[in-house]
Amino acid sequence: MPELSRNQKAALVILLHYEEERRKARERQREAGEIYGRGQEKLSPDLEGAKVSGEVADILKKKSGVSKTNIYYLLAVYKSRLDLFQLVKDGKYSINKAYTQMKADEAPEVVEEVPVEILDVDEWQAEYLLIAENVERRGQAESDPIKKARIAQFLKEYWGVKNGVNQHSRVGHNGQPSKTTADIAETIGESEKSTRRILKLNDLIPEIQALVSSGKLGTTAAEQYAYISPENLHNAIYNLRK
């Protein structure tokens, strides 16, 4: 039997997630004695309509091996277009292709026929396009330093930037010339010096990152904490929260 692709694994993980949620719902209703007609238990009507929390999305991401963005894309397809979801599960569509097709089908009809380009791209390219779209839509770079740090780290890996310069060509992968730290800085709206500092924020433990996102700790000070071992940061967190 051929090995399942990550897209197929993601589809199975989502199916198992909702099956487990149904089981929990039935168990809760059995305990409450809520049994309806012909001995069948009535499932919560908004079970699959409820928004999946970021914590659950992170769990599904780890189990499937796809990006968190693709988890949200596939959840949207599952809730709205089971036919497209089945194509992903069967390995005939990528997650991005199914999501793009769903959005294209949802577009309102127009008098003139407008061709729709369905992009069948890999996860690296999908994430890159999403970042580019968000920056263009807002007209400015991300303001949250931690989110900006994650974008910078993604671009660094995507462009193959190491020690400030491109270490391996991705021209065949994304059709663009080699990039450097200067290109990352331009994309996130920072200087090269600030970009190097922002990249270090990815090394912080979550508690410190939360303080940076909330504005309680500046990026210059936060960078220094990135050089401290995790076991020594607990005292620092305690003092910052006083």
PDB file of C-alpha atoms in Angstrom:
ATOM      1  CA  MET A   1       0.000   0.000   0.000  1.00  0.00           C
ATOM      2  CA  PRO A   2       1.470   3.401  -0.977  1.00  0.00           C
ATOM      3  CA  GLU A   3       2.299   5.759   1.869  1.00  0.00           C
ATOM      4  CA  LEU A   4      -0.273   8.478   2.542  1.00  0.00           C
ATOM      5  CA  SER A   5       0.662  12.044   1.662  1.00  0.00           C
ATOM      6  CA  ARG A   6       0.603  14.745   4.338  1.00  0.00           C
ATOM      7  CA  ASN A   7      -2.599  16.122   2.795  1.00  0.00           C
ATOM      8  CA  GLN A   8      -4.268  12.711   3.164  1.00  0.00           C
ATOM      9  CA  LYS A   9      -2.984  12.355   6.722  1.00  0.00           C
ATOM     10  CA  ALA A  10      -4.451  15.764   7.550  1.00  0.00           C
ATOM     11  CA  ALA A  11      -7.851  14.673   6.199  1.00  0.00           C
ATOM     12  CA  LEU A  12      -7.792  11.506   8.314  1.00  0.00           C
ATOM     13  CA  VAL A  13      -6.691  13.447  11.412  1.00  0.00           C
ATOM     14  CA  ILE A  14      -9.642  15.836  10.994  1.00  0.00           C
ATOM     15  CA  LEU A  15     -12.096  12.956  10.507  1.00  0.00           C
ATOM     16  CA  LEU A  16     -10.781  11.255  13.653  1.00  0.00           C
ATOM     17  CA  HIS A  17     -10.980  14.547  15.562  1.00  0.00           C
ATOM     18  CA  TYR A  18     -14.695  14.983  14.820  1.00  0.00           C
ATOM     19  CA  GLU A  19     -15.401  11.308  15.476  1.00  0.00           C
ATOM     20  CA  GLU A  20     -13.833  11.759  18.907  1.00  0.00           C
ATOM     21  CA  GLU A  21     -15.880  14.929  19.468  1.00  0.00           C
ATOM     22  CA  ARG A  22     -19.058  13.009  18.570  1.00  0.00           C
ATOM     23  CA  ARG A  23     -18.105  10.259  20.996  1.00  0.00           C
ATOM     24  CA  LYS A  24     -17.579  12.796  23.776  1.00  0.00           C
ATOM     25  CA  ALA A  25     -20.924  14.444  22.974  1.00  0.00           C
ATOM     26  CA  ARG A  26     -22.730  11.095  23.155  1.00  0.00           C
ATOM     27  CA  GLU A  27     -21.012  10.305  26.437  1.00  0.00           C
ATOM     28  CA  ARG A  28     -22.025  13.655  27.942  1.00  0.00           C
ATOM     29  CA  GLN A  29     -25.615  13.147  26.848  1.00  0.00           C
ATOM     30  CA  ARG A  30     -25.726   9.610  28.199  1.00  0.00           C
ATOM     31  CA  GLU A  31     -24.539  10.896  31.549  1.00  0.00           C
ATOM     32  CA  ALA A  32     -27.227  13.589  31.492  1.00  0.00           C
ATOM     33  CA  GLY A  33     -29.889  11.070  30.475  1.00  0.00           C
ATOM     34  CA  GLU A  34     -30.668  13.011  27.274  1.00  0.00           C
ATOM     35  CA  ILE A  35     -31.831  10.306  24.853  1.00  0.00           C
ATOM     36  CA  TYR A  36     -34.135  11.137  21.986  1.00  0.00           C
ATOM     37  CA  GLY A  37     -36.430   9.004  19.764  1.00  0.00           C
ATOM     38  CA  ARG A  38     -35.784   5.349  18.869  1.00  0.00           C
ATOM     39  CA  GLY A  39     -33.088   5.170  21.487  1.00  0.00           C
ATOM     40  CA  GLN A  40     -30.693   7.310  19.443  1.00  0.00           C
ATOM     41  CA  GLU A  41     -28.723  10.061  21.129  1.00  0.00           C
ATOM     42  CA  LYS A  42     -29.129  13.554  19.799  1.00  0.00           C
ATOM     43  CA  LEU A  43     -25.786  15.069  18.837  1.00  0.00           C
ATOM     44  CA  SER A  44     -24.997  18.709  19.495  1.00  0.00           C
ATOM     45  CA  PRO A  45     -26.315  20.535  16.395  1.00  0.00           C
ATOM     46  CA  ASP A  46     -23.355  22.908  16.228  1.00  0.00           C
ATOM     47  CA  LEU A  47     -20.672  20.293  16.915  1.00  0.00           C
ATOM     48  CA  GLU A  48     -18.932  20.708  13.557  1.00  0.00           C
ATOM     49  CA  GLY A  49     -20.016  24.319  13.146  1.00  0.00           C
ATOM     50  CA  ALA A  50     -18.106  25.435  16.219  1.00  0.00           C
ATOM     51  CA  LYS A  51     -14.842  27.251  15.639  1.00  0.00           C
ATOM     52  CA  VAL A  52     -11.730  25.156  16.243  1.00  0.00           C
ATOM     53  CA  SER A  53      -9.483  26.790  18.819  1.00  0.00           C
ATOM     54  CA  GLY A  54      -5.874  27.618  18.095  1.00  0.00           C
ATOM     55  CA  GLU A  55      -4.789  24.996  20.638  1.00  0.00           C
ATOM     56  CA  VAL A  56      -6.760  22.258  18.851  1.00  0.00           C
ATOM     57  CA  ALA A  57      -5.433  23.441  15.479  1.00  0.00           C
ATOM     58  CA  ASP A  58      -1.880  23.130  16.848  1.00  0.00           C
ATOM     59  CA  ILE A  59      -2.599  19.543  17.936  1.00  0.00           C
ATOM     60  CA  LEU A  60      -4.041  18.661  14.513  1.00  0.00           C
ATOM     61  CA  LYS A  61      -1.024  20.299  12.869  1.00  0.00           C
ATOM     62  CA  LYS A  62       1.423  18.183  14.864  1.00  0.00           C
ATOM     63  CA  LYS A  63      -0.485  14.969  14.222  1.00  0.00           C
ATOM     64  CA  SER A  64      -0.752  15.525  10.466  1.00  0.00           C
ATOM     65  CA  GLY A  65       2.542  17.245   9.649  1.00  0.00           C
ATOM     66  CA  VAL A  66       0.951  20.071   7.629  1.00  0.00           C
ATOM     67  CA  SER A  67       1.032  23.775   8.468  1.00  0.00           C
ATOM     68  CA  LYS A  68      -1.533  25.367  10.785  1.00  0.00           C
ATOM     69  CA  THR A  69      -2.754  27.472   7.871  1.00  0.00           C
ATOM     70  CA  ASN A  70      -3.487  24.324   5.871  1.00  0.00           C
ATOM     71  CA  ILE A  71      -5.325  22.819   8.856  1.00  0.00           C
ATOM     72  CA  TYR A  72      -7.679  25.806   8.880  1.00  0.00           C
ATOM     73  CA  TYR A  73      -8.065  25.576   5.100  1.00  0.00           C
ATOM     74  CA  LEU A  74      -8.969  21.884   5.271  1.00  0.00           C
ATOM     75  CA  LEU A  75     -11.358  22.414   8.196  1.00  0.00           C
ATOM     76  CA  ALA A  76     -13.189  25.014   6.101  1.00  0.00           C
ATOM     77  CA  VAL A  77     -13.400  22.570   3.186  1.00  0.00           C
ATOM     78  CA  TYR A  78     -14.638  19.791   5.483  1.00  0.00           C
ATOM     79  CA  LYS A  79     -17.433  21.960   6.875  1.00  0.00           C
ATOM     80  CA  SER A  80     -18.570  23.357   3.519  1.00  0.00           C
ATOM     81  CA  ARG A  81     -17.550  20.969   0.733  1.00  0.00           C
ATOM     82  CA  LEU A  82     -17.343  17.294   1.631  1.00  0.00           C
ATOM     83  CA  ASP A  83     -16.919  16.445  -2.064  1.00  0.00           C
ATOM     84  CA  LEU A  84     -13.682  18.441  -2.223  1.00  0.00           C
ATOM     85  CA  PHE A  85     -12.626  17.104   1.176  1.00  0.00           C
ATOM     86  CA  GLN A  86     -13.023  13.569  -0.185  1.00  0.00           C
ATOM     87  CA  LEU A  87     -10.737  14.433  -3.110  1.00  0.00           C
ATOM     88  CA  VAL A  88      -8.059  15.507  -0.620  1.00  0.00           C
ATOM     89  CA  LYS A  89      -8.591  12.334   1.405  1.00  0.00           C
ATOM     90  CA  ASP A  90      -8.245  10.256  -1.780  1.00  0.00           C
ATOM     91  CA  GLY A  91      -4.999  12.021  -2.683  1.00  0.00           C
ATOM     92  CA  LYS A  92      -6.448  13.587  -5.845  1.00  0.00           C
ATOM     93  CA  TYR A  93      -6.380  17.214  -4.619  1.00  0.00           C
ATOM     94  CA  SER A  94      -3.943  19.129  -2.449  1.00  0.00           C
ATOM     95  CA  ILE A  95      -5.396  21.066   0.484  1.00  0.00           C
ATOM     96  CA  ASN A  96      -4.661  24.381  -1.202  1.00  0.00           C
ATOM     97  CA  LYS A  97      -6.278  23.287  -4.470  1.00  0.00           C
ATOM     98  CA  ALA A  98      -9.449  22.143  -2.665  1.00  0.00           C
ATOM     99  CA  TYR A  99      -9.657  25.385  -0.668  1.00  0.00           C
ATOM    100  CA  THR A 100      -9.044  27.547  -3.735  1.00  0.00           C
ATOM    101  CA  GLN A 101     -11.698  25.618  -5.672  1.00  0.00           C
ATOM    102  CA  MET A 102     -14.177  26.063  -2.822  1.00  0.00           C
ATOM    103  CA  LYS A 103     -13.574  29.813  -2.728  1.00  0.00           C
ATOM    104  CA  ALA A 104     -13.844  30.037  -6.511  1.00  0.00           C
ATOM    105  CA  ASP A 105     -17.198  28.217  -6.406  1.00  0.00           C
ATOM    106  CA  GLU A 106     -18.431  30.587  -3.683  1.00  0.00           C
ATOM    107  CA  ALA A 107     -17.694  33.668  -5.797  1.00  0.00           C
ATOM    108  CA  PRO A 108     -20.892  35.469  -6.935  1.00  0.00           C
ATOM    109  CA  GLU A 109     -21.949  35.055 -10.522  1.00  0.00           C
ATOM    110  CA  VAL A 110     -21.046  37.844 -12.908  1.00  0.00           C
ATOM    111  CA  VAL A 111     -22.462  38.738 -16.288  1.00  0.00           C
ATOM    112  CA  GLU A 112     -19.189  38.104 -18.046  1.00  0.00           C
ATOM    113  CA  GLU A 113     -17.381  34.842 -17.626  1.00  0.00           C
ATOM    114  CA  VAL A 114     -14.208  35.387 -15.653  1.00  0.00           C
ATOM    115  CA  PRO A 115     -11.499  32.701 -15.802  1.00  0.00           C
ATOM    116  CA  VAL A 116     -10.381  31.428 -12.401  1.00  0.00           C
ATOM    117  CA  GLU A 117      -6.834  30.268 -11.898  1.00  0.00           C
ATOM    118  CA  ILE A 118      -6.600  27.392  -9.454  1.00  0.00           C
ATOM    119  CA  LEU A 119      -3.167  27.381  -7.856  1.00  0.00           C
ATOM    120  CA  ASP A 120      -1.902  23.910  -7.027  1.00  0.00           C
ATOM    121  CA  VAL A 121       1.113  24.904  -4.957  1.00  0.00           C
ATOM    122  CA  ASP A 122       3.008  23.240  -2.131  1.00  0.00           C
ATOM    123  CA  GLU A 123       2.809  24.343   1.505  1.00  0.00           C
ATOM    124  CA  TRP A 124       5.906  26.574   1.320  1.00  0.00           C
ATOM    125  CA  GLN A 125       4.447  28.500  -1.602  1.00  0.00           C
ATOM    126  CA  ALA A 126       0.955  28.671  -0.053  1.00  0.00           C
ATOM    127  CA  GLU A 127       2.354  30.175   3.156  1.00  0.00           C
ATOM    128  CA  TYR A 128       4.514  32.613   1.172  1.00  0.00           C
ATOM    129  CA  LEU A 129       1.533  33.747  -0.934  1.00  0.00           C
ATOM    130  CA  LEU A 130      -0.573  34.202   2.198  1.00  0.00           C
ATOM    131  CA  ILE A 131       2.068  36.459   3.772  1.00  0.00           C
ATOM    132  CA  ALA A 132       2.359  38.506   0.563  1.00  0.00           C
ATOM    133  CA  GLU A 133      -1.427  38.841   0.317  1.00  0.00           C
ATOM    134  CA  ASN A 134      -1.788  39.992   3.935  1.00  0.00           C
ATOM    135  CA  VAL A 135       0.950  42.616   3.584  1.00  0.00           C
ATOM    136  CA  GLU A 136      -0.552  43.923   0.344  1.00  0.00           C
ATOM    137  CA  ARG A 137      -4.070  44.041   1.791  1.00  0.00           C
ATOM    138  CA  ARG A 138      -3.039  45.962   4.900  1.00  0.00           C
ATOM    139  CA  GLY A 139      -0.558  48.162   3.054  1.00  0.00           C
ATOM    140  CA  GLN A 140       1.921  47.634   5.873  1.00  0.00           C
ATOM    141  CA  ALA A 141       3.886  44.908   7.608  1.00  0.00           C
ATOM    142  CA  GLU A 142       2.694  42.981  10.693  1.00  0.00           C
ATOM    143  CA  SER A 143       2.751  45.117  13.870  1.00  0.00           C
ATOM    144  CA  ASP A 144       2.953  42.331  16.483  1.00  0.00           C
ATOM    145  CA  PRO A 145       6.710  41.722  17.015  1.00  0.00           C
ATOM    146  CA  ILE A 146       6.224  37.984  17.659  1.00  0.00           C
ATOM    147  CA  LYS A 147       4.093  37.461  14.558  1.00  0.00           C
ATOM    148  CA  LYS A 148       6.641  39.529  12.660  1.00  0.00           C
ATOM    149  CA  ALA A 149       9.416  37.296  14.027  1.00  0.00           C
ATOM    150  CA  ARG A 150       7.613  34.174  12.795  1.00  0.00           C
ATOM    151  CA  ILE A 151       7.114  35.702   9.352  1.00  0.00           C
ATOM    152  CA  ALA A 152      10.792  36.674   9.234  1.00  0.00           C
ATOM    153  CA  GLN A 153      11.827  33.146  10.249  1.00  0.00           C
ATOM    154  CA  PHE A 154       9.585  31.626   7.593  1.00  0.00           C
ATOM    155  CA  LEU A 155      11.048  33.892   4.904  1.00  0.00           C
ATOM    156  CA  LYS A 156      14.571  33.111   6.110  1.00  0.00           C
ATOM    157  CA  GLU A 157      13.948  29.370   5.707  1.00  0.00           C
ATOM    158  CA  TYR A 158      11.942  29.769   2.503  1.00  0.00           C
ATOM    159  CA  TRP A 159      14.613  31.889   0.833  1.00  0.00           C
ATOM    160  CA  GLY A 160      17.492  29.825   2.230  1.00  0.00           C
ATOM    161  CA  VAL A 161      19.096  32.791   3.997  1.00  0.00           C
ATOM    162  CA  LYS A 162      21.918  31.967   6.422  1.00  0.00           C
ATOM    163  CA  ASN A 163      24.295  34.443   8.040  1.00  0.00           C
ATOM    164  CA  GLY A 164      22.616  37.187   6.043  1.00  0.00           C
ATOM    165  CA  VAL A 165      23.105  35.718   2.564  1.00  0.00           C
ATOM    166  CA  ASN A 166      21.417  33.076   0.431  1.00  0.00           C
ATOM    167  CA  GLN A 167      23.042  29.675   0.949  1.00  0.00           C
ATOM    168  CA  HIS A 168      21.133  27.644  -1.623  1.00  0.00           C
ATOM    169  CA  SER A 169      19.148  28.593  -4.685  1.00  0.00           C
ATOM    170  CA  ARG A 170      15.363  28.311  -4.633  1.00  0.00           C
ATOM    171  CA  VAL A 171      14.970  29.834  -8.075  1.00  0.00           C
ATOM    172  CA  GLY A 172      13.458  26.621  -9.377  1.00  0.00           C
ATOM    173  CA  HIS A 173      11.134  26.486  -6.377  1.00  0.00           C
ATOM    174  CA  ASN A 174       9.600  29.955  -6.297  1.00  0.00           C
ATOM    175  CA  GLY A 175      10.870  31.573  -9.490  1.00  0.00           C
ATOM    176  CA  GLN A 176      12.658  34.400  -7.641  1.00  0.00           C
ATOM    177  CA  PRO A 177      16.345  35.330  -7.419  1.00  0.00           C
ATOM    178  CA  SER A 178      18.402  34.694  -4.298  1.00  0.00           C
ATOM    179  CA  LYS A 179      17.416  36.717  -1.235  1.00  0.00           C
ATOM    180  CA  THR A 180      19.276  38.131   1.759  1.00  0.00           C
ATOM    181  CA  THR A 181      18.475  39.545   5.196  1.00  0.00           C
ATOM    182  CA  ALA A 182      17.910  42.895   3.486  1.00  0.00           C
ATOM    183  CA  ASP A 183      14.984  41.389   1.574  1.00  0.00           C
ATOM    184  CA  ILE A 184      13.503  39.962   4.783  1.00  0.00           C
ATOM    185  CA  ALA A 185      13.875  43.377   6.431  1.00  0.00           C
ATOM    186  CA  GLU A 186      12.126  45.112   3.544  1.00  0.00           C
ATOM    187  CA  THR A 187       9.220  42.643   3.641  1.00  0.00           C
ATOM    188  CA  ILE A 188       8.557  43.061   7.371  1.00  0.00           C
ATOM    189  CA  GLY A 189       9.201  46.824   7.317  1.00  0.00           C
ATOM    190  CA  GLU A 190      12.334  46.874   9.490  1.00  0.00           C
ATOM    191  CA  SER A 191      16.030  47.694   9.179  1.00  0.00           C
ATOM    192  CA  GLU A 192      18.490  44.833   8.811  1.00  0.00           C
ATOM    193  CA  LYS A 193      19.723  45.401  12.370  1.00  0.00           C
ATOM    194  CA  SER A 194      16.185  45.306  13.773  1.00  0.00           C
ATOM    195  CA  THR A 195      15.394  42.234  11.677  1.00  0.00           C
ATOM    196  CA  ARG A 196      18.277  40.303  13.242  1.00  0.00           C
ATOM    197  CA  ARG A 197      16.978  41.303  16.673  1.00  0.00           C
ATOM    198  CA  ILE A 198      13.415  40.316  15.759  1.00  0.00           C
ATOM    199  CA  LEU A 199      14.568  36.905  14.511  1.00  0.00           C
ATOM    200  CA  LYS A 200      15.994  36.193  17.970  1.00  0.00           C
ATOM    201  CA  LEU A 201      12.489  36.558  19.436  1.00  0.00           C
ATOM    202  CA  ASN A 202      11.717  33.120  17.997  1.00  0.00           C
ATOM    203  CA  ASP A 203      14.112  31.660  20.600  1.00  0.00           C
ATOM    204  CA  LEU A 204      12.099  33.051  23.523  1.00  0.00           C
ATOM    205  CA  ILE A 205       9.911  30.832  25.666  1.00  0.00           C
ATOM    206  CA  PRO A 206       6.125  31.378  25.164  1.00  0.00           C
ATOM    207  CA  GLU A 207       5.697  33.340  28.406  1.00  0.00           C
ATOM    208  CA  ILE A 208       8.208  35.988  27.311  1.00  0.00           C
ATOM    209  CA  GLN A 209       6.757  36.056  23.782  1.00  0.00           C
ATOM    210  CA  ALA A 210       3.323  36.805  25.272  1.00  0.00           C
ATOM    211  CA  LEU A 211       4.762  39.817  27.116  1.00  0.00           C
ATOM    212  CA  VAL A 212       6.284  41.112  23.883  1.00  0.00           C
ATOM    213  CA  SER A 213       3.015  40.671  21.952  1.00  0.00           C
ATOM    214  CA  SER A 214       1.085  42.531  24.656  1.00  0.00           C
ATOM    215  CA  GLY A 215       3.550  45.453  24.562  1.00  0.00           C
ATOM    216  CA  LYS A 216       4.731  44.925  28.148  1.00  0.00           C
ATOM    217  CA  LEU A 217       8.259  44.133  26.977  1.00  0.00           C
ATOM    218  CA  GLY A 218      10.156  45.827  24.153  1.00  0.00           C
ATOM    219  CA  THR A 219      11.990  43.888  21.462  1.00  0.00           C
ATOM    220  CA  THR A 220      15.425  45.251  22.448  1.00  0.00           C
ATOM    221  CA  ALA A 221      15.045  44.052  26.034  1.00  0.00           C
ATOM    222  CA  ALA A 222      13.338  40.831  24.950  1.00  0.00           C
ATOM    223  CA  GLU A 223      16.252  39.928  22.683  1.00  0.00           C
ATOM    224  CA  GLN A 224      18.515  39.738  25.738  1.00  0.00           C
ATOM    225  CA  TYR A 225      16.268  37.109  27.301  1.00  0.00           C
ATOM    226  CA  ALA A 226      16.817  34.912  24.241  1.00  0.00           C
ATOM    227  CA  TYR A 227      20.393  34.359  25.420  1.00  0.00           C
ATOM    228  CA  ILE A 228      19.299  33.160  28.868  1.00  0.00           C
ATOM    229  CA  SER A 229      18.734  29.463  29.494  1.00  0.00           C
ATOM    230  CA  PRO A 230      15.029  28.511  29.919  1.00  0.00           C
ATOM    231  CA  GLU A 231      15.537  27.367  33.524  1.00  0.00           C
ATOM    232  CA  ASN A 232      16.808  30.826  34.490  1.00  0.00           C
ATOM    233  CA  LEU A 233      13.907  32.652  32.848  1.00  0.00           C
ATOM    234  CA  HIS A 234      11.290  31.803  35.461  1.00  0.00           C
ATOM    235  CA  ASN A 235      12.705  34.359  37.918  1.00  0.00           C
ATOM    236  CA  ALA A 236      12.814  36.936  35.123  1.00  0.00           C
ATOM    237  CA  ILE A 237       9.154  36.294  34.272  1.00  0.00           C
ATOM    238  CA  TYR A 238       8.185  36.634  37.926  1.00  0.00           C
ATOM    239  CA  ASN A 239       9.936  40.017  38.187  1.00  0.00           C
ATOM    240  CA  LEU A 240       8.392  41.284  34.912  1.00  0.00           C
ATOM    241  CA  ARG A 241       4.879  40.441  36.104  1.00  0.00           C
ATOM    242  CA  LYS A 242       5.201  42.315  39.404  1.00  0.00           C
TER     243      LYS A 242
END
